[in-house]
GROMACS .gro file of C-alpha atoms in nm:
model
  429
    1MET     CA    1  -1.917  -1.414   1.600
    2ASN     CA    2  -2.152  -1.175   1.779
    3ARG     CA    3  -2.033  -0.816   1.740
    4ASN     CA    4  -2.041  -0.747   2.113
    5ALA     CA    5  -1.829  -1.057   2.178
    6LEU     CA    6  -1.564  -0.926   1.940
    7ASP     CA    7  -1.473  -0.646   2.181
    8GLN     CA    8  -1.273  -0.875   2.408
    9THR     CA    9  -1.101  -1.041   2.115
   10ALA     CA   10  -0.996  -0.699   1.987
   11ARG     CA   11  -0.860  -0.600   2.328
   12SER     CA   12  -0.670  -0.929   2.350
   13ILE     CA   13  -0.506  -0.864   2.013
   14LEU     CA   14  -0.386  -0.522   2.124
   15GLN     CA   15  -0.251  -0.673   2.446
   16LYS     CA   16  -0.076  -0.950   2.255
   17ASN     CA   17   0.084  -0.706   2.011
   18ASP     CA   18   0.189  -0.460   2.283
   19ARG     CA   19   0.567  -0.446   2.319
   20GLY     CA   20   0.582  -0.232   2.630
   21GLY     CA   21   0.427   0.097   2.529
   22TYR     CA   22   0.425   0.057   2.154
   23THR     CA   23   0.236  -0.190   1.939
   24VAL     CA   24   0.349  -0.405   1.648
   25PRO     CA   25   0.098  -0.444   1.365
   26THR     CA   26   0.102  -0.823   1.399
   27ASP     CA   27   0.344  -1.083   1.527
   28ARG     CA   28   0.634  -1.197   1.303
   29LEU     CA   29   0.515  -1.043   0.974
   30TYR     CA   30   0.564  -0.686   1.106
   31PRO     CA   31   0.773  -0.705   1.426
   32TYR     CA   32   0.847  -0.331   1.466
   33GLN     CA   33   0.665  -0.004   1.530
   34TRP     CA   34   0.505   0.135   1.215
   35ASN     CA   35   0.412   0.501   1.178
   36TRP     CA   36   0.051   0.516   1.070
   37ASP     CA   37  -0.028   0.184   1.239
   38SER     CA   38   0.055   0.336   1.577
   39ALA     CA   39  -0.163   0.638   1.507
   40PHE     CA   40  -0.468   0.422   1.443
   41VAL     CA   41  -0.382   0.185   1.729
   42SER     CA   42  -0.386   0.473   1.976
   43LEU     CA   43  -0.757   0.524   1.899
   44GLY     CA   44  -0.822   0.167   2.008
   45PHE     CA   45  -0.651   0.219   2.342
   46ALA     CA   46  -0.818   0.556   2.402
   47GLY     CA   47  -1.156   0.418   2.502
   48ASP     CA   48  -1.010   0.225   2.796
   49ASP     CA   49  -0.679   0.393   2.876
   50ARG     CA   50  -0.607   0.744   2.753
   51ALA     CA   51  -0.255   0.746   2.897
   52ARG     CA   52  -0.169   0.429   2.703
   53ALA     CA   53  -0.307   0.586   2.385
   54TRP     CA   54  -0.078   0.886   2.424
   55GLN     CA   55   0.218   0.666   2.516
   56GLU     CA   56   0.187   0.498   2.175
   57LEU     CA   57   0.221   0.836   2.007
   58PHE     CA   58   0.505   0.966   2.222
   59LEU     CA   59   0.707   0.651   2.153
   60LEU     CA   60   0.639   0.694   1.782
   61VAL     CA   61   0.788   1.043   1.769
   62GLU     CA   62   1.101   0.916   1.944
   63GLY     CA   63   1.210   0.812   1.596
   64GLN     CA   64   1.192   1.164   1.450
   65TRP     CA   65   1.496   1.266   1.246
   66ASP     CA   66   1.687   1.591   1.292
   67ASP     CA   67   1.536   1.716   0.964
   68GLY     CA   68   1.183   1.664   1.101
   69MET     CA   69   1.086   1.340   0.927
   70ILE     CA   70   0.900   1.083   1.136
   71PRO     CA   71   1.001   0.760   0.962
   72HIS     CA   72   0.779   0.475   0.859
   73ILE     CA   73   0.946   0.216   1.086
   74ILE     CA   74   1.131   0.235   1.416
   75PHE     CA   75   1.364  -0.063   1.458
   76ARG     CA   76   1.381  -0.103   1.834
   77GLN     CA   77   1.562  -0.432   1.790
   78ASP     CA   78   1.698  -0.624   1.491
   79ASP     CA   79   1.457  -0.906   1.417
   80PRO     CA   80   1.594  -1.149   1.156
   81ASP     CA   81   1.236  -1.254   1.080
   82TYR     CA   82   1.181  -0.925   0.890
   83PHE     CA   83   1.334  -0.797   0.567
   84PRO     CA   84   1.453  -0.530   0.489
   85GLY     CA   85   1.579  -0.456   0.838
   86PRO     CA   86   1.794  -0.176   0.980
   87SER     CA   87   2.121  -0.289   0.818
   88VAL     CA   88   1.961  -0.263   0.474
   89TRP     CA   89   1.822   0.086   0.530
   90ASN     CA   90   2.144   0.206   0.694
   91THR     CA   91   1.995   0.542   0.792
   92PRO     CA   92   2.160   0.807   1.013
   93ALA     CA   93   2.164   0.678   1.367
   94GLY     CA   94   1.930   0.844   1.614
   95LYS     CA   95   1.796   0.704   1.937
   96TYR     CA   96   1.691   0.401   1.730
   97PRO     CA   97   1.764   0.294   1.373
   98THR     CA   98   1.473   0.361   1.139
   99GLY     CA   99   1.354   0.329   0.785
  100GLY     CA  100   1.452   0.604   0.542
  101ILE     CA  101   1.108   0.719   0.428
  102SER     CA  102   0.792   0.838   0.602
  103GLN     CA  103   0.425   0.734   0.593
  104PRO     CA  104   0.084   0.907   0.562
  105PRO     CA  105   0.070   1.170   0.841
  106VAL     CA  106  -0.252   1.061   1.008
  107LEU     CA  107  -0.076   1.107   1.342
  108THR     CA  108  -0.162   1.478   1.353
  109SER     CA  109  -0.533   1.421   1.293
  110VAL     CA  110  -0.542   1.145   1.554
  111VAL     CA  111  -0.387   1.385   1.805
  112THR     CA  112  -0.658   1.642   1.734
  113ASP     CA  113  -0.927   1.372   1.751
  114LEU     CA  114  -0.803   1.279   2.099
  115VAL     CA  115  -0.808   1.644   2.201
  116ASP     CA  116  -1.158   1.697   2.061
  117SER     CA  117  -1.293   1.393   2.246
  118GLY     CA  118  -1.097   1.449   2.565
  119ASP     CA  119  -1.024   1.698   2.839
  120GLU     CA  120  -0.747   1.931   2.954
  121THR     CA  121  -0.514   1.636   3.012
  122ASP     CA  122  -0.540   1.544   2.644
  123LEU     CA  123  -0.475   1.904   2.545
  124ALA     CA  124  -0.164   1.905   2.763
  125TYR     CA  125  -0.036   1.592   2.588
  126ALA     CA  126  -0.103   1.753   2.249
  127LYS     CA  127   0.089   2.066   2.347
  128LYS     CA  128   0.392   1.850   2.421
  129LEU     CA  129   0.371   1.695   2.074
  130PHE     CA  130   0.293   2.012   1.879
  131ASP     CA  131   0.648   2.118   1.792
  132GLN     CA  132   0.738   1.770   1.667
  133LEU     CA  133   0.424   1.754   1.455
  134TYR     CA  134   0.491   2.098   1.312
  135ARG     CA  135   0.849   2.002   1.224
  136TRP     CA  136   0.715   1.694   1.045
  137HIS     CA  137   0.472   1.904   0.841
  138THR     CA  138   0.756   2.141   0.757
  139TRP     CA  139   0.958   1.844   0.639
  140TRP     CA  140   0.677   1.725   0.409
  141HIS     CA  141   0.635   2.066   0.251
  142HIS     CA  142   1.009   2.114   0.204
  143ALA     CA  143   1.161   1.773   0.141
  144ARG     CA  144   0.881   1.616  -0.061
  145THR     CA  145   0.774   1.900  -0.292
  146PRO     CA  146   0.930   1.859  -0.638
  147GLU     CA  147   1.064   2.169  -0.808
  148GLY     CA  148   0.779   2.387  -0.936
  149SER     CA  149   0.508   2.210  -0.736
  150SER     CA  150   0.307   2.291  -0.425
  151LEU     CA  151   0.193   1.928  -0.390
  152ILE     CA  152   0.398   1.670  -0.206
  153ALA     CA  153   0.524   1.367  -0.393
  154THR     CA  154   0.649   1.030  -0.275
  155VAL     CA  155   0.984   0.869  -0.342
  156HIS     CA  156   0.882   0.511  -0.261
  157PRO     CA  157   0.556   0.314  -0.288
  158TRP     CA  158   0.602   0.206   0.075
  159GLU     CA  159   0.588   0.571   0.184
  160THR     CA  160   0.228   0.594   0.065
  161GLY     CA  161   0.121   0.300   0.280
  162ARG     CA  162  -0.034   0.152  -0.038
  163ASP     CA  163   0.272  -0.054  -0.125
  164ASN     CA  164   0.195  -0.241  -0.446
  165CYS     CA  165  -0.113  -0.054  -0.566
  166PRO     CA  166  -0.127  -0.043  -0.948
  167ASP     CA  167  -0.106   0.335  -0.904
  168TRP     CA  168   0.272   0.292  -0.887
  169ASP     CA  169   0.318   0.089  -1.204
  170LEU     CA  170   0.388   0.406  -1.404
  171GLY     CA  171   0.677   0.505  -1.182
  172LEU     CA  172   0.810   0.154  -1.136
  173ASP     CA  173   0.794   0.081  -1.510
  174ARG     CA  174   1.015   0.386  -1.573
  175MET     CA  175   1.276   0.239  -1.339
  176THR     CA  176   1.538  -0.023  -1.401
  177ALA     CA  177   1.612  -0.247  -1.106
  178SER     CA  178   1.971  -0.222  -0.991
  179THR     CA  179   2.200  -0.502  -1.103
  180ASP     CA  180   2.411  -0.447  -0.792
  181LEU     CA  181   2.154  -0.547  -0.533
  182PRO     CA  182   2.306  -0.782  -0.276
  183PRO     CA  183   2.144  -1.125  -0.258
  184TYR     CA  184   1.844  -1.120  -0.027
  185THR     CA  185   1.573  -1.347   0.107
  186ARG     CA  186   1.224  -1.214   0.152
  187ARG     CA  187   1.064  -1.299   0.487
  188ASP     CA  188   0.707  -1.183   0.421
  189THR     CA  189   0.626  -1.469   0.185
  190SER     CA  190   0.727  -1.724   0.448
  191HIS     CA  191   0.464  -1.584   0.686
  192VAL     CA  192   0.169  -1.534   0.449
  193ASP     CA  193   0.040  -1.660   0.116
  194PRO     CA  194   0.281  -1.523  -0.150
  195SER     CA  195  -0.010  -1.470  -0.389
  196MET     CA  196  -0.133  -1.194  -0.157
  197ARG     CA  197   0.199  -1.007  -0.152
  198PRO     CA  198   0.398  -0.793  -0.399
  199SER     CA  199   0.602  -0.975  -0.665
  200ASP     CA  200   0.978  -1.039  -0.655
  201ALA     CA  201   1.026  -0.801  -0.949
  202GLN     CA  202   0.854  -0.526  -0.751
  203TYR     CA  203   1.074  -0.600  -0.450
  204ASP     CA  204   1.386  -0.557  -0.661
  205LYS     CA  205   1.270  -0.207  -0.752
  206TYR     CA  206   1.167  -0.125  -0.396
  207LEU     CA  207   1.521  -0.212  -0.284
  208THR     CA  208   1.671  -0.017  -0.573
  209ILE     CA  209   1.503   0.295  -0.431
  210VAL     CA  210   1.643   0.215  -0.086
  211MET     CA  211   1.991   0.192  -0.236
  212ALA     CA  212   1.935   0.528  -0.408
  213GLY     CA  213   1.852   0.681  -0.070
  214ARG     CA  214   2.170   0.541   0.077
  215ALA     CA  215   2.369   0.675  -0.219
  216VAL     CA  216   2.268   1.033  -0.132
  217ASP     CA  217   2.316   0.975   0.243
  218TRP     CA  218   1.940   1.002   0.285
  219ASP     CA  219   1.929   1.364   0.171
  220GLN     CA  220   1.552   1.369   0.136
  221LYS     CA  221   1.526   1.670  -0.095
  222ARG     CA  222   1.778   1.514  -0.333
  223LEU     CA  223   1.593   1.184  -0.320
  224THR     CA  224   1.272   1.361  -0.419
  225ASN     CA  225   1.427   1.554  -0.710
  226GLU     CA  226   1.689   1.305  -0.827
  227GLY     CA  227   1.573   0.963  -0.712
  228PRO     CA  228   1.454   0.686  -0.945
  229PHE     CA  229   1.087   0.710  -0.837
  230ALA     CA  230   0.870   1.017  -0.783
  231MET     CA  231   0.491   1.016  -0.799
  232TYR     CA  232   0.204   1.222  -0.666
  233CYS     CA  233  -0.015   1.014  -0.437
  234PRO     CA  234  -0.371   1.135  -0.373
  235GLY     CA  235  -0.371   0.956  -0.040
  236LEU     CA  236  -0.060   1.130   0.090
  237ILE     CA  237  -0.171   1.467  -0.044
  238PHE     CA  238  -0.521   1.446   0.103
  239ILE     CA  239  -0.409   1.306   0.439
  240LEU     CA  240  -0.148   1.582   0.477
  241HIS     CA  241  -0.401   1.845   0.366
  242ARG     CA  242  -0.643   1.731   0.636
  243ALA     CA  243  -0.358   1.714   0.887
  244ASP     CA  244  -0.248   2.069   0.799
  245LYS     CA  245  -0.600   2.191   0.872
  246ASP     CA  246  -0.620   1.997   1.197
  247LEU     CA  247  -0.280   2.121   1.312
  248LYS     CA  248  -0.373   2.479   1.225
  249ARG     CA  249  -0.681   2.447   1.443
  250LEU     CA  250  -0.469   2.313   1.729
  251ALA     CA  251  -0.213   2.591   1.676
  252HIS     CA  252  -0.481   2.856   1.717
  253ARG     CA  253  -0.607   2.684   2.030
  254ILE     CA  254  -0.268   2.685   2.201
  255GLY     CA  255  -0.152   3.026   2.079
  256LYS     CA  256   0.096   2.921   1.810
  257THR     CA  257   0.011   3.211   1.579
  258ALA     CA  258   0.316   3.205   1.350
  259GLU     CA  259   0.282   2.831   1.297
  260ALA     CA  260  -0.090   2.870   1.225
  261ASP     CA  261  -0.011   3.132   0.961
  262GLN     CA  262   0.242   2.906   0.791
  263LEU     CA  263  -0.002   2.614   0.795
  264ALA     CA  264  -0.264   2.840   0.636
  265ALA     CA  265  -0.017   2.924   0.361
  266TRP     CA  266   0.054   2.557   0.294
  267ILE     CA  267  -0.319   2.482   0.287
  268ALA     CA  268  -0.384   2.758   0.034
  269ALA     CA  269  -0.093   2.650  -0.186
  270THR     CA  270  -0.211   2.289  -0.191
  271GLU     CA  271  -0.567   2.387  -0.278
  272ALA     CA  272  -0.444   2.607  -0.563
  273ASP     CA  273  -0.245   2.317  -0.711
  274LEU     CA  274  -0.492   2.028  -0.670
  275ASP     CA  275  -0.576   2.013  -1.041
  276ARG     CA  276  -0.228   1.868  -1.083
  277ILE     CA  277  -0.370   1.533  -0.965
  278TRP     CA  278  -0.713   1.563  -1.129
  279ASN     CA  279  -0.730   1.330  -1.428
  280PRO     CA  280  -0.970   1.514  -1.662
  281ASP     CA  281  -1.018   1.212  -1.889
  282PHE     CA  282  -1.099   0.969  -1.608
  283LYS     CA  283  -1.269   1.236  -1.396
  284ALA     CA  284  -1.102   1.143  -1.070
  285PHE     CA  285  -0.811   1.234  -0.846
  286CYS     CA  286  -0.542   0.991  -0.957
  287ALA     CA  287  -0.179   0.915  -0.892
  288ARG     CA  288   0.054   1.088  -1.137
  289ASP     CA  289   0.415   1.036  -1.235
  290VAL     CA  290   0.617   1.347  -1.152
  291ARG     CA  291   0.871   1.305  -1.431
  292SER     CA  292   0.648   1.211  -1.725
  293GLY     CA  293   0.322   1.372  -1.614
  294ALA     CA  294   0.131   1.053  -1.697
  295PHE     CA  295  -0.176   0.966  -1.488
  296ALA     CA  296  -0.271   0.631  -1.339
  297ASP     CA  297  -0.590   0.507  -1.502
  298GLY     CA  298  -0.783   0.352  -1.215
  299PHE     CA  299  -0.980   0.458  -0.909
  300SER     CA  300  -0.812   0.364  -0.580
  301ASN     CA  301  -0.939   0.394  -0.224
  302ALA     CA  302  -0.714   0.701  -0.194
  303SER     CA  303  -0.906   0.885  -0.467
  304PRO     CA  304  -1.218   0.959  -0.256
  305LEU     CA  305  -1.012   1.088   0.037
  306CYS     CA  306  -1.084   1.427  -0.118
  307PHE     CA  307  -1.389   1.415   0.111
  308TYR     CA  308  -1.170   1.352   0.415
  309ALA     CA  309  -0.947   1.644   0.313
  310HIS     CA  310  -1.241   1.872   0.227
  311ALA     CA  311  -1.065   1.934  -0.103
  312GLY     CA  312  -1.175   1.972  -0.464
  313THR     CA  313  -1.450   2.155  -0.646
  314GLN     CA  314  -1.817   2.061  -0.630
  315ASP     CA  315  -1.792   1.909  -0.979
  316GLN     CA  316  -1.488   1.705  -0.877
  317LEU     CA  317  -1.662   1.577  -0.564
  318LEU     CA  318  -1.972   1.480  -0.761
  319ALA     CA  319  -1.763   1.295  -1.020
  320THR     CA  320  -1.582   1.116  -0.737
  321LEU     CA  321  -1.915   1.008  -0.590
  322ASP     CA  322  -2.012   0.866  -0.928
  323HIS     CA  323  -1.705   0.641  -0.916
  324VAL     CA  324  -1.779   0.527  -0.560
  325HIS     CA  325  -2.139   0.444  -0.654
  326ARG     CA  326  -2.018   0.258  -0.965
  327ILE     CA  327  -1.778   0.050  -0.759
  328SER     CA  328  -2.039  -0.011  -0.488
  329HIS     CA  329  -2.234  -0.221  -0.739
  330LYS     CA  330  -1.926  -0.428  -0.828
  331VAL     CA  331  -1.825  -0.553  -0.483
  332GLY     CA  332  -1.992  -0.693  -0.175
  333HIS     CA  333  -1.782  -0.482   0.062
  334LEU     CA  334  -1.676  -0.121   0.012
  335MET     CA  335  -1.413   0.020  -0.038
  336PRO     CA  336  -1.171  -0.186  -0.250
  337SER     CA  337  -0.818  -0.056  -0.278
  338TRP     CA  338  -0.828  -0.073  -0.656
  339ASP     CA  339  -1.087  -0.032  -0.927
  340PRO     CA  340  -1.269  -0.362  -0.990
  341ASP     CA  341  -1.327  -0.255  -1.353
  342HIS     CA  342  -0.952  -0.232  -1.412
  343PRO     CA  343  -0.762  -0.535  -1.549
  344ALA     CA  344  -0.503  -0.505  -1.268
  345PHE     CA  345  -0.766  -0.568  -0.999
  346GLU     CA  346  -0.692  -0.869  -0.777
  347SER     CA  347  -0.929  -0.912  -0.487
  348LYS     CA  348  -0.679  -1.075  -0.250
  349ARG     CA  349  -0.340  -0.929  -0.349
  350TYR     CA  350  -0.245  -0.662  -0.097
  351TRP     CA  351  -0.321  -0.315  -0.245
  352CYS     CA  352  -0.446  -0.446  -0.579
  353GLY     CA  353  -0.801  -0.495  -0.454
  354PRO     CA  354  -0.858  -0.572  -0.085
  355LEU     CA  355  -1.058  -0.350   0.150
  356TRP     CA  356  -0.840  -0.184   0.416
  357PRO     CA  357  -0.982  -0.095   0.760
  358GLN     CA  358  -0.786   0.228   0.811
  359MET     CA  359  -0.876   0.357   0.465
  360ASN     CA  360  -1.244   0.282   0.524
  361PHE     CA  361  -1.225   0.478   0.849
  362LEU     CA  362  -1.080   0.787   0.679
  363LEU     CA  363  -1.327   0.763   0.393
  364TRP     CA  364  -1.616   0.723   0.636
  365LYS     CA  365  -1.513   1.038   0.823
  366GLY     CA  366  -1.508   1.235   0.501
  367LEU     CA  367  -1.841   1.100   0.380
  368VAL     CA  368  -2.010   1.172   0.713
  369GLU     CA  369  -1.877   1.527   0.711
  370HIS     CA  370  -2.019   1.572   0.360
  371HIS     CA  371  -2.357   1.423   0.461
  372GLN     CA  372  -2.322   1.123   0.229
  373THR     CA  373  -2.516   0.903   0.469
  374TYR     CA  374  -2.573   0.594   0.255
  375LEU     CA  375  -2.213   0.555   0.141
  376ALA     CA  376  -2.082   0.633   0.488
  377HIS     CA  377  -2.303   0.360   0.636
  378ARG     CA  378  -2.195   0.107   0.374
  379THR     CA  379  -1.827   0.189   0.425
  380GLN     CA  380  -1.864   0.129   0.798
  381ASN     CA  381  -2.105  -0.162   0.796
  382ASP     CA  382  -1.933  -0.356   0.517
  383LEU     CA  383  -1.610  -0.364   0.715
  384ALA     CA  384  -1.795  -0.461   1.033
  385ARG     CA  385  -1.959  -0.751   0.848
  386ALA     CA  386  -1.623  -0.869   0.717
  387ILE     CA  387  -1.469  -0.864   1.065
  388GLU     CA  388  -1.771  -1.039   1.215
  389ALA     CA  389  -1.746  -1.317   0.957
  390SER     CA  390  -1.368  -1.351   0.922
  391GLY     CA  391  -1.192  -1.197   1.222
  392PHE     CA  392  -0.930  -0.926   1.262
  393TRP     CA  393  -0.728  -0.947   0.942
  394GLU     CA  394  -0.497  -0.687   0.791
  395CYS     CA  395  -0.732  -0.643   0.496
  396PHE     CA  396  -1.029  -0.818   0.337
  397ASP     CA  397  -1.140  -0.947  -0.001
  398PRO     CA  398  -1.404  -0.694  -0.111
  399THR     CA  399  -1.599  -0.955  -0.305
  400ASP     CA  400  -1.675  -1.191  -0.016
  401GLY     CA  401  -1.531  -1.033   0.300
  402SER     CA  402  -1.275  -1.306   0.362
  403GLY     CA  403  -0.957  -1.208   0.546
  404CYS     CA  404  -0.626  -1.145   0.368
  405VAL     CA  405  -0.254  -1.124   0.456
  406GLY     CA  406  -0.183  -1.069   0.829
  407THR     CA  407  -0.397  -1.210   1.111
  408ASP     CA  408  -0.472  -1.068   1.458
  409PHE     CA  409  -0.401  -0.723   1.319
  410SER     CA  410  -0.365  -0.428   1.552
  411TRP     CA  411  -0.526  -0.149   1.351
  412THR     CA  412  -0.825  -0.368   1.268
  413ALA     CA  413  -0.875  -0.447   1.637
  414ALA     CA  414  -0.822  -0.083   1.733
  415LEU     CA  415  -1.069   0.052   1.480
  416TRP     CA  416  -1.322  -0.207   1.587
  417LEU     CA  417  -1.304  -0.074   1.941
  418ALA     CA  418  -1.292   0.293   1.845
  419TRP     CA  419  -1.538   0.296   1.558
  420LEU     CA  420  -1.721  -0.024   1.471
  421SER     CA  421  -1.820  -0.195   1.795
  422PRO     CA  422  -2.182  -0.142   1.905
  423SER     CA  423  -2.051  -0.083   2.257
  424ARG     CA  424  -1.791   0.176   2.156
  425LYS     CA  425  -1.781   0.489   2.368
  426LYS     CA  426  -1.900   0.808   2.200
  427ALA     CA  427  -1.573   0.975   2.292
  428ALA     CA  428  -1.379   0.727   2.080
  429ALA     CA  429  -1.614   0.730   1.779
   0.00000   0.00000   0.00000
């Protein structure tokens, strides 16, 4: 399909997935409001309707917990077509039931992007959100930092957004699935090809972590230090590091001096501890098991987000570029979610190989800001080619650009409008 003609299709997808001010990722497979999905979706609305873009974000923060966490899912109704739903999570009741973990905090950086591309009205919206964003950052740096570390960790693969990436095999292999799990029926594999989704054995362990959260009444600090799974995720660390810097910039702009000082302290502490996730043997930023100290042994699409975060030494950035160039010769479409030279690579199975639109967007921003023009262009153009050939899928096979998992996907449509479309407005780029 002609790239200009895709604009209307993208807008139609967002309209179809709109549930009255918030957007589901896609019908049936994901029937609720997801955290980082809504952040990216707001960029798609911003070019045509700034108020609707901000509404998406304000409805997202309605789910914020008293401790500051903005959860990964807001269950605004109980849809039996999705598992695990609110009764499984059984989290403390707020305005709406939610999941018990968070998701990569791109929300803050999207807010600052809207301010940078907007006017005083956008700044006024951002001021209203600032305190909630700051409380969320405080939560990350308190609840998700293991003892003796300045880097945040994750307690669940789903919290990283990269659900079944081979990065998590180290932590999952250390776990034993609970023998007390209630019988359950997965719903995802009835909506999409099961070969593209996580395995049943992985799901048993995912639910074991959920039960561990319930067992400590969702005390997030206890879950981090005592739970069955704890790993450092480069994606989470780099996205929060960028978000800390963006929020500090906003804090200075609106006169939040004390908050800006605290953000500066978190930024410095993270930078001083980054070698904790640098794998010196593999020469890349890699996931690492908190308990054992063992590193993952592959290059994921989270590894080069060091450019997005403006983090790492010159030698580390150069070594990271070497990996990206190596992988660029192995696939037809950058950037795969897992290393194609690794035996665990599967080009169509969720986070074991496919290209993900939102990850390409973050990587592109980082590469542009570091003047890596060729790789930035490939990261952008390869995704555009995949969408042009296959449509608005959740993710894409990096070998041939074919679509994978969910169809008519909101963040793919939104990023087309905000970033990829030839007719996109400069303000939304």
